[in-house]
Coordinates of C-alpha atoms in Angstrom, one line a residue:
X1 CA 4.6 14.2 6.3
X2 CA 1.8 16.9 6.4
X3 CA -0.5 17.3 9.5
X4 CA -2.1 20.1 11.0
X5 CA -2.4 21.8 14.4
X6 CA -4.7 24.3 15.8
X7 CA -2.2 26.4 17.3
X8 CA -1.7 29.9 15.3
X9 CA 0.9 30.4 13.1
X10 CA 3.3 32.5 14.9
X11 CA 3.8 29.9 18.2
X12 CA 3.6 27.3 15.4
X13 CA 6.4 28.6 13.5
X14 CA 8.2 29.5 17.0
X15 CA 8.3 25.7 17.8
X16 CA 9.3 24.5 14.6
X17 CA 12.3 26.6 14.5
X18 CA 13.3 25.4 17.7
X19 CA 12.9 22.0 16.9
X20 CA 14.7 22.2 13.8
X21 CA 17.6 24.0 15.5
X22 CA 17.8 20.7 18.1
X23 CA 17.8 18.5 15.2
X24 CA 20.8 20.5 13.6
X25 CA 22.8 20.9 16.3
X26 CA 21.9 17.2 17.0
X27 CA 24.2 16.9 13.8
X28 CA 26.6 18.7 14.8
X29 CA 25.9 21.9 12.3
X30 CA 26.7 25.3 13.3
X31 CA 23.2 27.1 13.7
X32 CA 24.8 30.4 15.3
X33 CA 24.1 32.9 12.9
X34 CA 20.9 31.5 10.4
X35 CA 19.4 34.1 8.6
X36 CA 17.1 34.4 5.3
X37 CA 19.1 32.8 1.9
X38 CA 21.2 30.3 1.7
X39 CA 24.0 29.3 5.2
X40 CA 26.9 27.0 4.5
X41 CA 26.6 25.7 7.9
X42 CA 29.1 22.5 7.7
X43 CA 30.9 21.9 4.4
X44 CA 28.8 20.3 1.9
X45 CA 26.0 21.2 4.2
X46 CA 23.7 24.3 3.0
X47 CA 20.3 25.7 4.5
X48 CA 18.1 27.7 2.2
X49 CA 15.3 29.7 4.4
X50 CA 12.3 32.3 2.7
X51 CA 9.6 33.5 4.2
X52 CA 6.7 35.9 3.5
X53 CA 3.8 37.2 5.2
X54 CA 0.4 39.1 4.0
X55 CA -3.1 38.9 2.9
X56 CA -2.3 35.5 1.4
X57 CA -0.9 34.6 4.8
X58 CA 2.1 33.3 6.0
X59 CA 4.8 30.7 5.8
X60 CA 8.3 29.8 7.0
X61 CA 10.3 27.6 4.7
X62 CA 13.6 25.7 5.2
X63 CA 15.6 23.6 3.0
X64 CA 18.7 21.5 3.9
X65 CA 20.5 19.9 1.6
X66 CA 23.2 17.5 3.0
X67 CA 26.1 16.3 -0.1
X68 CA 28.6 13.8 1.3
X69 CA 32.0 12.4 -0.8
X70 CA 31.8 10.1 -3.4
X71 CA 28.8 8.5 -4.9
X72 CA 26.7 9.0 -1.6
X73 CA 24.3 11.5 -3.5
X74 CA 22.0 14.8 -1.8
X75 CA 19.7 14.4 1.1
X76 CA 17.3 16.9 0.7
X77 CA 14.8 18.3 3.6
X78 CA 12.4 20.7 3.7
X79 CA 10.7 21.7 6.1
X80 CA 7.5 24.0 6.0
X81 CA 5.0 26.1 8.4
X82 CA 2.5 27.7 6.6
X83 CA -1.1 29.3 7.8
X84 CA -3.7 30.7 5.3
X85 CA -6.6 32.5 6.4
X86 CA -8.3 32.2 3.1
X87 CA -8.4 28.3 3.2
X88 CA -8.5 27.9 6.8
X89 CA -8.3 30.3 9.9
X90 CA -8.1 27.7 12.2
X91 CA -5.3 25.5 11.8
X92 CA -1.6 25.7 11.0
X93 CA 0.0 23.4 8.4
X94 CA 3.4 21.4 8.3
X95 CA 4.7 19.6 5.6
X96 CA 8.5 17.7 6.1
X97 CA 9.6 16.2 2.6
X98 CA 13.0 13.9 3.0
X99 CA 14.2 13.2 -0.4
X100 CA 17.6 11.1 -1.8
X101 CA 19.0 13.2 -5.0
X102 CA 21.5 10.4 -6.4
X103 CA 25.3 11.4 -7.8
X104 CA 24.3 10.5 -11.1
X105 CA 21.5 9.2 -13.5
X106 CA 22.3 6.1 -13.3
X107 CA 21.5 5.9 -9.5
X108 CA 18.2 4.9 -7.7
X109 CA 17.5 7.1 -4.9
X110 CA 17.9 5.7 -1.8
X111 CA 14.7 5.4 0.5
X112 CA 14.4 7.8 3.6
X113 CA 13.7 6.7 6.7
X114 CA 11.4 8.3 9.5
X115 CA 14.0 11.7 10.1
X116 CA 14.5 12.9 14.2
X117 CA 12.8 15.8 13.3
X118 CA 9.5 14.8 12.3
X119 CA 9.1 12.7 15.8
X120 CA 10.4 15.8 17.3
X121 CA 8.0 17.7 15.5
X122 CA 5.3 15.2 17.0
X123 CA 6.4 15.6 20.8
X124 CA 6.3 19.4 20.5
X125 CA 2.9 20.1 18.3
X126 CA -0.5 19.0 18.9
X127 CA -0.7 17.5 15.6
X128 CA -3.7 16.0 13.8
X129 CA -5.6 14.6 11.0
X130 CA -9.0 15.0 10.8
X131 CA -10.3 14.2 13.7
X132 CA -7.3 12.2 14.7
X133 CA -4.1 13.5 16.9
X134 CA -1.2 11.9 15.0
X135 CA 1.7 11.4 17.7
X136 CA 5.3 9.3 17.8
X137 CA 4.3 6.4 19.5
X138 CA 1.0 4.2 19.2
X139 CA -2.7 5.1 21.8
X140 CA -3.7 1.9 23.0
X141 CA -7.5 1.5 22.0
X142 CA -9.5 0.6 25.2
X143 CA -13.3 -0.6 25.0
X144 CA -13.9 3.4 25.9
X145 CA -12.2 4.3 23.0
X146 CA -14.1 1.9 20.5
X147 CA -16.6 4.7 19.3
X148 CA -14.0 7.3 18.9
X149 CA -11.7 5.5 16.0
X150 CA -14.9 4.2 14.5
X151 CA -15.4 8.2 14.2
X152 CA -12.1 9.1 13.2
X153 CA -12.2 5.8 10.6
X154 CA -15.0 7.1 8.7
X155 CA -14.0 11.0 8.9
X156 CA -14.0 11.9 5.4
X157 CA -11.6 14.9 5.8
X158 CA -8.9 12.2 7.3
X159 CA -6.0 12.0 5.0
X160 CA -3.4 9.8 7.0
X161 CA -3.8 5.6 7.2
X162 CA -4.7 4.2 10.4
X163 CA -3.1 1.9 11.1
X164 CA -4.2 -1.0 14.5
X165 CA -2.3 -3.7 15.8
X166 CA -3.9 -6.5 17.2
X167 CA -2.7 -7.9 20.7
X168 CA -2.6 -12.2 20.5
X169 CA -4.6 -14.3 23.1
X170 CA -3.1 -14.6 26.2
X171 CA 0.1 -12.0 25.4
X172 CA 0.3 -8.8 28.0
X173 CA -0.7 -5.8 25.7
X174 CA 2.2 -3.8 27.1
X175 CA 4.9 -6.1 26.4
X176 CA 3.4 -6.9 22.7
X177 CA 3.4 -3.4 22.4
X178 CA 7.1 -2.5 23.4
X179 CA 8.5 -5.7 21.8
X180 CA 6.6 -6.3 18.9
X181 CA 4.6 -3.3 17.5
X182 CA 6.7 -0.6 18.3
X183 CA 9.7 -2.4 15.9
X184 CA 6.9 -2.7 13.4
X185 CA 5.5 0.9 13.2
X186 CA 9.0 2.1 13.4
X187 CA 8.8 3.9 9.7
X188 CA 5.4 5.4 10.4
X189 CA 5.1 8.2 12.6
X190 CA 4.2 11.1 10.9
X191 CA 2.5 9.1 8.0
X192 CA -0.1 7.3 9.9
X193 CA -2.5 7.6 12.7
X194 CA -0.9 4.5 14.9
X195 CA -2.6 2.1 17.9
X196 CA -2.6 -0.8 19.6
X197 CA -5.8 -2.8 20.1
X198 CA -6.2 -4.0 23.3
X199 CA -8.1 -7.5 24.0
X200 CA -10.7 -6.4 25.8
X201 CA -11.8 -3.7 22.9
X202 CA -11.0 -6.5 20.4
X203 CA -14.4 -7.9 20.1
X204 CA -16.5 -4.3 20.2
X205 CA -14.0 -3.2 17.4
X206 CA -14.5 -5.6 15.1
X207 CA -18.1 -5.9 15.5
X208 CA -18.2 -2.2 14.4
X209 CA -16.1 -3.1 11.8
X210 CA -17.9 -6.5 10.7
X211 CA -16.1 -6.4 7.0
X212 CA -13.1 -5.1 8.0
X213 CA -11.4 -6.8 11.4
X214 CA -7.9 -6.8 12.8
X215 CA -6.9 -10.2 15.5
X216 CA -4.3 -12.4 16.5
X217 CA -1.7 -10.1 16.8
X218 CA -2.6 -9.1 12.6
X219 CA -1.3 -5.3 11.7
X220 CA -3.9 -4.0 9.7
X221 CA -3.9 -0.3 7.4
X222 CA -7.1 1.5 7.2
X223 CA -6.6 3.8 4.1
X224 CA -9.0 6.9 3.9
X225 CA -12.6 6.1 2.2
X226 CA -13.3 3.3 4.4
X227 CA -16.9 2.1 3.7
X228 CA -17.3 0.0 7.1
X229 CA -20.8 -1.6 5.5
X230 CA -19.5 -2.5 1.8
X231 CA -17.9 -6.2 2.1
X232 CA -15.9 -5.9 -0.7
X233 CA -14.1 -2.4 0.5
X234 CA -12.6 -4.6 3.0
X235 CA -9.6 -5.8 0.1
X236 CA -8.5 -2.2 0.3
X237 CA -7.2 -2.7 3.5
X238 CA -4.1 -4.7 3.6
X239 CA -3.7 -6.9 6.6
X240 CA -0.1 -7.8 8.0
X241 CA 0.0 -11.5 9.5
X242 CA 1.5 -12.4 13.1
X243 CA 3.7 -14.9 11.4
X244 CA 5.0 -12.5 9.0
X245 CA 5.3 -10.1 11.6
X246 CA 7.9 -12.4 13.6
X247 CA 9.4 -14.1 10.9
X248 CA 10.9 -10.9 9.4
X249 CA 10.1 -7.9 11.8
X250 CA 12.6 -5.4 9.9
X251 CA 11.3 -6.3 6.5
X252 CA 7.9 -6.3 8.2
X253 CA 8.2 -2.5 9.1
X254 CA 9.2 -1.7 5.7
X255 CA 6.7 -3.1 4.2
X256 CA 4.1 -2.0 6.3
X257 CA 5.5 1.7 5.4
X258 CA 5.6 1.3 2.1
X259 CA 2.2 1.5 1.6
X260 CA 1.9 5.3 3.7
X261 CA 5.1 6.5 2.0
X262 CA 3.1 5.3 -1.3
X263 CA -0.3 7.7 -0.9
X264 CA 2.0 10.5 1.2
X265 CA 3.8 11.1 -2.4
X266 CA 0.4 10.6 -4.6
X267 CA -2.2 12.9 -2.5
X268 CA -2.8 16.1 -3.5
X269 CA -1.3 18.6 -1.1
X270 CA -4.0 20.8 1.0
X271 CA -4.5 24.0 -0.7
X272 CA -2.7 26.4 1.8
X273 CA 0.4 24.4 1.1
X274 CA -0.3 24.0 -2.4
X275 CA -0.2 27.4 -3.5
X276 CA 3.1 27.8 -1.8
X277 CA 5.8 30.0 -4.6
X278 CA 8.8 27.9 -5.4
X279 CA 11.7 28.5 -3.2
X280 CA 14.3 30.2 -5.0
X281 CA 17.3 31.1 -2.9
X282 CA 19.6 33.6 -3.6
X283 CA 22.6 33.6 -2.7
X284 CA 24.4 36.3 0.0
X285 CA 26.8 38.6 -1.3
X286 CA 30.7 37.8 0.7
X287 CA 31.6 39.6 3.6
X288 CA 35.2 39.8 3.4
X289 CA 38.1 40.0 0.5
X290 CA 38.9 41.3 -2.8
X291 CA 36.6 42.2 -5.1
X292 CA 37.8 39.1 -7.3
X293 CA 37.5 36.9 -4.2
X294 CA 34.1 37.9 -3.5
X295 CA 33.2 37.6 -7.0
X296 CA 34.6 34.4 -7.1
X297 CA 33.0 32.7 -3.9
X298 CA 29.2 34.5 -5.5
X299 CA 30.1 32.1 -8.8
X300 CA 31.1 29.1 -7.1
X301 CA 27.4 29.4 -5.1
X302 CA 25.7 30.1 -8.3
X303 CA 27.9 27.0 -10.1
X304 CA 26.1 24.8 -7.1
X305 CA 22.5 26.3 -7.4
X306 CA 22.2 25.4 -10.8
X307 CA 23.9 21.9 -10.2
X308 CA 21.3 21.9 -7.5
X309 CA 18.2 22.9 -10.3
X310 CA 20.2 20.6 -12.8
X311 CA 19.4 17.9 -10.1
X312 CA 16.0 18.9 -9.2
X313 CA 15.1 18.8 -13.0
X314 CA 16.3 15.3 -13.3
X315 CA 14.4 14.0 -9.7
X316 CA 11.1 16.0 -11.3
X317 CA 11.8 13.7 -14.8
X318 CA 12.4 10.5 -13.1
X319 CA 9.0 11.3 -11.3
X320 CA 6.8 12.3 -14.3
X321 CA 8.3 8.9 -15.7
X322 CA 7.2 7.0 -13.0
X323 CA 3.7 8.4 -12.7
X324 CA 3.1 8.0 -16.8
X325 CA 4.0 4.4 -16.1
X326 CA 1.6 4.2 -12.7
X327 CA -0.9 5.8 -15.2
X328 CA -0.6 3.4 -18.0
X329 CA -0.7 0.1 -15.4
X330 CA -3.5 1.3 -14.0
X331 CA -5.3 1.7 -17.2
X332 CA -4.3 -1.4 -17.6
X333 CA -5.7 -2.8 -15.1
X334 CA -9.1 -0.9 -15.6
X335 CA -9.3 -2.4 -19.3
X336 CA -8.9 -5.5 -17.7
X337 CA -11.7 -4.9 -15.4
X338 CA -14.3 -3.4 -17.8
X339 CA -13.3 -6.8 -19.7
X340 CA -14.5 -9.0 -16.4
X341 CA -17.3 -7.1 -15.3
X342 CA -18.7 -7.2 -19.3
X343 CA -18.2 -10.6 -19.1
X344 CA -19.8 -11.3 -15.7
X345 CA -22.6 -9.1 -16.5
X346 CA -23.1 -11.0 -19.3
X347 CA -23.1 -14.4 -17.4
X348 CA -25.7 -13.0 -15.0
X349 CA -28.0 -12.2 -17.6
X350 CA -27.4 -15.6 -19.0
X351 CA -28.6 -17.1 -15.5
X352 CA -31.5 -14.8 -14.8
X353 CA -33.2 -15.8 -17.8
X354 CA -32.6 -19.8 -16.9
X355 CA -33.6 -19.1 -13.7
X356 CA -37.0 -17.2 -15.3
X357 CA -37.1 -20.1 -17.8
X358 CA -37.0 -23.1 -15.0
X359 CA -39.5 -20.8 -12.8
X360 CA -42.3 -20.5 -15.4
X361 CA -41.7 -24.3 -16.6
X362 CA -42.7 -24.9 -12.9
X363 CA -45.4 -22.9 -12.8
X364 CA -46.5 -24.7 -15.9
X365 CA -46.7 -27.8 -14.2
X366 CA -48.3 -26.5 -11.0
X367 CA -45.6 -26.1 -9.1
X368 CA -46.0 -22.5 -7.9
X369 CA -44.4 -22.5 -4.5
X370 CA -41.3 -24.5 -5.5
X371 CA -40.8 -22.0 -8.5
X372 CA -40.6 -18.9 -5.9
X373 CA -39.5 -20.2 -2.5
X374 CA -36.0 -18.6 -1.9
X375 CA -33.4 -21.3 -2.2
X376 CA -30.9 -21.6 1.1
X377 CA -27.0 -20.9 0.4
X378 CA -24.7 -24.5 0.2
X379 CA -23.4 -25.3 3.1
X380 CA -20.5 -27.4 1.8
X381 CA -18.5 -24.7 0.7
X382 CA -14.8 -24.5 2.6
X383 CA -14.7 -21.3 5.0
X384 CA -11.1 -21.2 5.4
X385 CA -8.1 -22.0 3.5
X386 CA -7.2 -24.9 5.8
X387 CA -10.2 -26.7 5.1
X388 CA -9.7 -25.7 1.5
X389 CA -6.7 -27.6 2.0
X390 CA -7.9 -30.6 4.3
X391 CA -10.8 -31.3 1.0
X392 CA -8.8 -31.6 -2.0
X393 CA -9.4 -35.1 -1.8
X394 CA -12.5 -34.6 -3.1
X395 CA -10.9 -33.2 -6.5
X396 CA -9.4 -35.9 -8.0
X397 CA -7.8 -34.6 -11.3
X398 CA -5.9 -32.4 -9.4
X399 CA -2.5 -32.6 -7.3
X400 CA -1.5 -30.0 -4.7
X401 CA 2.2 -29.6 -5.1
X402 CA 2.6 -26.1 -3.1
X403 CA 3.9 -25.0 0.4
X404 CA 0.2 -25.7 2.3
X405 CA 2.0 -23.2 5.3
X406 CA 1.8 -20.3 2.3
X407 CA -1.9 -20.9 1.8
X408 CA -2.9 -21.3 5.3
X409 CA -1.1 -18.1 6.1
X410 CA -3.9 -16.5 3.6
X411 CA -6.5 -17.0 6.5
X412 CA -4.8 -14.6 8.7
X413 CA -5.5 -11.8 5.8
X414 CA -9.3 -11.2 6.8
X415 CA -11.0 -11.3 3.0
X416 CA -13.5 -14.5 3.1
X417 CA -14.7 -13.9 -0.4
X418 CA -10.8 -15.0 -1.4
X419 CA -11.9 -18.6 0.2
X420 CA -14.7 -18.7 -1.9
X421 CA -12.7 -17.5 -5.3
X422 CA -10.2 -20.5 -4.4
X423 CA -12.5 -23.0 -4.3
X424 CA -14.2 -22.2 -7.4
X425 CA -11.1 -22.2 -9.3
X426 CA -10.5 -25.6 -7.9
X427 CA -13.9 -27.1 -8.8
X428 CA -13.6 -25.7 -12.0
X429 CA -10.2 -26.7 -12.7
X430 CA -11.3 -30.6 -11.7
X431 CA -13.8 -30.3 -14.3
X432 CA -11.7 -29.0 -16.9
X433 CA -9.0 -31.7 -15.6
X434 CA -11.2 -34.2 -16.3
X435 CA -12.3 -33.4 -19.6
X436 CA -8.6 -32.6 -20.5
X437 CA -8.0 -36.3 -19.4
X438 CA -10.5 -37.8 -21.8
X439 CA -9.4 -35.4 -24.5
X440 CA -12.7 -33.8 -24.8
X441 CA -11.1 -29.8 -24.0
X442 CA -10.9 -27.3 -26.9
X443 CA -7.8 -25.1 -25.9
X444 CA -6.4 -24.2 -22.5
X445 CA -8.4 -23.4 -19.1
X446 CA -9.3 -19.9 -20.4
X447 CA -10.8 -21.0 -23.7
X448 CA -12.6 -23.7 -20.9
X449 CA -13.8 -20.8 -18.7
X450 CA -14.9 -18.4 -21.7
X451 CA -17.6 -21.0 -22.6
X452 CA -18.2 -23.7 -20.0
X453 CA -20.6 -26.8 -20.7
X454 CA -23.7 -26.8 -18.7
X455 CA -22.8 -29.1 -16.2
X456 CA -19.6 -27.2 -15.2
X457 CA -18.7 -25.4 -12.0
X458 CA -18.2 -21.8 -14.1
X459 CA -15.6 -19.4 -13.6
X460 CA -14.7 -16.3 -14.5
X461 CA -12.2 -16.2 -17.5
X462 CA -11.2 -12.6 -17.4
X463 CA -9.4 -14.2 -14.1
X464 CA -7.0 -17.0 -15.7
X465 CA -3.7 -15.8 -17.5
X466 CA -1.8 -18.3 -19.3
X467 CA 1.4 -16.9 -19.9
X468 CA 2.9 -14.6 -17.9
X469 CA 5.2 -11.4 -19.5
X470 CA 8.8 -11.6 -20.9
X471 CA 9.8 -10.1 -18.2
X472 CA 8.9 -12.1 -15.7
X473 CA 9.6 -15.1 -17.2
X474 CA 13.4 -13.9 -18.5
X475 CA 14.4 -12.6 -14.8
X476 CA 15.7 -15.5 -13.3
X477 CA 14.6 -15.1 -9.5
X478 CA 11.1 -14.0 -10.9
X479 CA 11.0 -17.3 -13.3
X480 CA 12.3 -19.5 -10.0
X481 CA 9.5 -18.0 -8.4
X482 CA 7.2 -19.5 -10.0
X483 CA 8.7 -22.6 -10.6
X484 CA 6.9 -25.0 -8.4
X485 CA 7.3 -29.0 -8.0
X486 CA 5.4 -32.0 -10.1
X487 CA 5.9 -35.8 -10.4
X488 CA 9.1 -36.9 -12.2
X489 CA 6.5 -38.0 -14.6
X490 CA 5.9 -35.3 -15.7
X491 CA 9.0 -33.7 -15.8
X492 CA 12.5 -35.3 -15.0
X493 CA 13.7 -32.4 -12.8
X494 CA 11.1 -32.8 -10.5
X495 CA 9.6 -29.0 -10.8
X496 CA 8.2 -27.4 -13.5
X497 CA 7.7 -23.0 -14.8
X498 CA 4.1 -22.8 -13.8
X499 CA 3.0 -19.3 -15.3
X500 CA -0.5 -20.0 -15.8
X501 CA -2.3 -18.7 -12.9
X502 CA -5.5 -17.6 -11.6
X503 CA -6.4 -14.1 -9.7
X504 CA -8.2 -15.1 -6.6
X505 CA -8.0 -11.3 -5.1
X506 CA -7.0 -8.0 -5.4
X507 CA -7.2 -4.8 -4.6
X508 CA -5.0 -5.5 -1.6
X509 CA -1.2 -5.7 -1.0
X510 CA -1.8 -9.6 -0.8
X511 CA -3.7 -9.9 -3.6
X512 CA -3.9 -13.9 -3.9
X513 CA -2.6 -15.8 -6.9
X514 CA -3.1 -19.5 -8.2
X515 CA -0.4 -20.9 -10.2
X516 CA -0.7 -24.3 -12.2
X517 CA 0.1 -26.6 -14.7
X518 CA -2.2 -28.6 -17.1
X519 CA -0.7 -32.4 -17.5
X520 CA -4.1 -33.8 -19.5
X521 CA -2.5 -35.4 -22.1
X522 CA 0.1 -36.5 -19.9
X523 CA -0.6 -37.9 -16.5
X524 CA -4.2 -37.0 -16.9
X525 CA -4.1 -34.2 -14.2
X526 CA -3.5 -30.9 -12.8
X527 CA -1.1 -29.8 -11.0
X528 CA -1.7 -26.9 -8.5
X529 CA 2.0 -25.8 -7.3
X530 CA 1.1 -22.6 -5.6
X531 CA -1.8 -20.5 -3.3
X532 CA -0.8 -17.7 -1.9
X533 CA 0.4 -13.8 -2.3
X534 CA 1.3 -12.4 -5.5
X535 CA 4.2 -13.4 -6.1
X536 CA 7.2 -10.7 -7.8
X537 CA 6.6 -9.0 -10.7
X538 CA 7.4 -5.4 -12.5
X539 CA 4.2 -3.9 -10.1
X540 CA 4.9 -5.5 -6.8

């Protein structure tokens, strides 16, 4: 958690240490006598504090570390207040890390939950982010408030998520609020800017935000960079369905965290805290005993320091692991990327000169105003999954073997160009059915898509993967995943692996996939077993 507040440092730092001393005692630690350096203060228990003041300004720093029996691991805390005049004389910084440190290697770290301390934090600081006040417990948004979250939305200094929850039709606001969004932003304070949307703001918000709504009781995260009046932005900001919300509502708070957990640990800290020297405790020399005894008690505290660094260097490996392996998916992903927008580029260039060619063949013939009047947009095309659904008789080389519940739940996500994606894979896929059928195909449904005849719907082929990794397809409850039902006909078990799949969207924690099967020679058809989220794999 980092936030700021605009109340100066000393008062700041005043009511932090209070707060932390609650939150201590609240654990039943003895916080009688803390001082600078390290406090055994239950056993197992220590608190490392430093603190410094000058022309660089000034901070206060604590760390608790918490080691229980057995194989339970370190919980780590640390808790900062730090001001610097040099970055910024008007504000006061605080920055609470909760980190798992595991027995051994061979250990994941467990994940931390929301601690007491940062809500108490919360109730005791004006906080805020931007131009935002970040606080415990969700601001309802009334129609007076429209104008002001549309402001803090688009404030580029804003570093939190905000994050809205919709109120459904007819539901009391209140009660939705207490008994449904509350359990859902339970993970979040401190890491997002949280509110509820009331129903009678509903329809002024999201015609400020015409790209980028939030109804029917639908959670949705508005990450930082929002571009309100670029369509495609909108698949940056995950929506959280009603349905999923209820089916699952403790799973559906850890998911919606996961997301502001995910950009707390990858932003860049703000300078003042950045520049912060590493805290390196010392520890305090013994009171009482022997020379040997005190000598003796000074090396078993500097045995568990460097245990402690031992640790620390192992938690600061695991995380340069992880980030090389972020880094090398994302590149990944750009490569793939570059690929499809060389290839679509490509394709448009291909069109524009048809289109030139057909316009001066008209104008050849004297047909002037038919060559340049502007041609209207189909009106056939489905605008909802449902429909999508409701017309697939109108394909008939292909068979829709999926859970249709799955794909209408994809209308509650808010990303109308998905609609569109879907039902251009479907048309293309009935042509490339068809030809399969007749035996007229040249290779699978990419080598279709990479060069399409003339009078084929066209779509894009750096979107179709045929196979999908090792991995995936060697982890049994990834493989069962995607293992979807067909006619007996096709096979005798009555479901078939379907790893060929199609990438309707992205850019979005949903990020819709469609999974199929090619039967051609066979039944003569196409079998489309799944439309829906992405299903499990080594990113999701």
């Amino acid at each position: 958690m980092v936030i700021s507040t605009k109340q100066e440092y000393v008062n700041a730092s005043a009511i932090t240490e209070r707060q932390l001393h609650d939150w201590l005692e609240g654990k039943r630690y003895d916080t009688s006598a803390l001082d600078e350096g390290r406090n055994e203060i239950a056993p197992g228990v220590t608190l490392d504090h430093d603190a410094a003041s000058g022309r660089r300004g000034a901070y206060s720093r604590w760390r608790l570390r918490e080691t229980r029996s057995g194989k339970d691991g370190t919980w780590q805390s640390t808790l900062v207040v730090r001001a610097d005049p040099r970055e910024d004389d008007r504000r006061t910084w605080l920055q609470v890390d909760i980190e798992h440190r595991p027995a051994s290697a061979d250990l994941r770290p467990k994940r931390a939950n929301t601690p007491k301390i940062a809500k108490l934090l919360l109730e005791s600081l004006e906080a805020q982010d931007g131009l935002a006040a970040v606080v415990a417990s969700p601001d309802f948004i009334e129609p007076e408030d429209v104008d002001e979250v549309i402001e803090e939305l688009c404030d580029e200094a804003r570093r939190l998520p905000i994050v809205v929850a919709s109120v459904p039709r007819g539901a009391d606001a209140t009660k939705w609020a207490e008994s449904v969004v509350e359990p859902a932003f339970s993970y979040l304070p401190g890491l997002a800017i949280l509110y509820v949307l009331t129903p009678e703001a509903q329809p002024l918000f999201n015609k400020a935000l015409e790209y980028h709504p939030v109804f029917g009781g639908g959670i949705r995260t508005y990450l930082p960079g929002i571009d309100l009046a670029w369509k495609p932005d909108a698949q940056r900001h995950p929506v959280m369905a009603r349905s999923t919300i209820e089916a699952a509502p403790r799973r559906a708070a850890s998911v919606l965290a996961s997301m502001p957990q995910r950009l707390a640990l990858r932003q860049p800290l703000p300078a003042p805290l950045d520049t912060l020297p590493v805290q390196r405790t010392r520890p305090r020399p013994a009171a009482r005993g022997s020379e040997v005894e005190k000598l003796t008690v000074e090396n078993q505290t500097l045995y568990d320091m460097l245990a402690q660094a031992e640790q620390t260097e192992t938690a600061h490996a695991d995380e340069i692991s992880a980030l090389r392996s972020e880094l090398k998916q994302t590149g990944d992903r750009e490569y793939g990327l570059i690929g499809e927008n060389e290839e679509l580029e490509a394709e448009l260039r291909r069109l524009r000169r048809r289109v030139k060619a057909l316009e001066a063949g008209l104008e050849k013939v004297g047909e002037y105003e038919l060559a340049h009047t502007p041609t209207e947009e189909p009106v056939n095309a489905p605008s909802s999954f449902d429909e999508i659904l409701g017309r697939l008789q109108e394909l008939p080389q292909l068979t829709f073997t999926g859970d249709a519940k799955i794909t209408r739940a994809l209308d509650e996500q808010s990303v109308s160009n998905w609609v569109e994606m879907a039902w251009d894979a479907l048309l293309a896929l009935q042509d490339f059915a068809a030809a399969s059928a007749a035996g007229t195909t040249c290779g699978d449904f990419r080598a279709w898509c990479s060069k399409p005849p003339n009078d084929a719907h066209p779509f894009s082929a750096g979107k179709v993967k045929m196979k999908e990794s090792d991995t995936v397809g060697n982890r049994g409850r990834w493989r069962k995943q995607r293992t979807f039902a067909v006619p007996t006909s096709v096979d005798p078990s009555g479901e078939i692996y379907m790893e060929a799949h199609l990438r309707i969207g992205g850019g979005n924690t949903v990020a819709p996939r469609l999974h199929f099967y090619d039967d051609g020679p066979g039944t003569g058809r196409v079998y489309v077993g799944y439309i829906g989220p992405h299903l499990t794999n080594t990113r999701t």
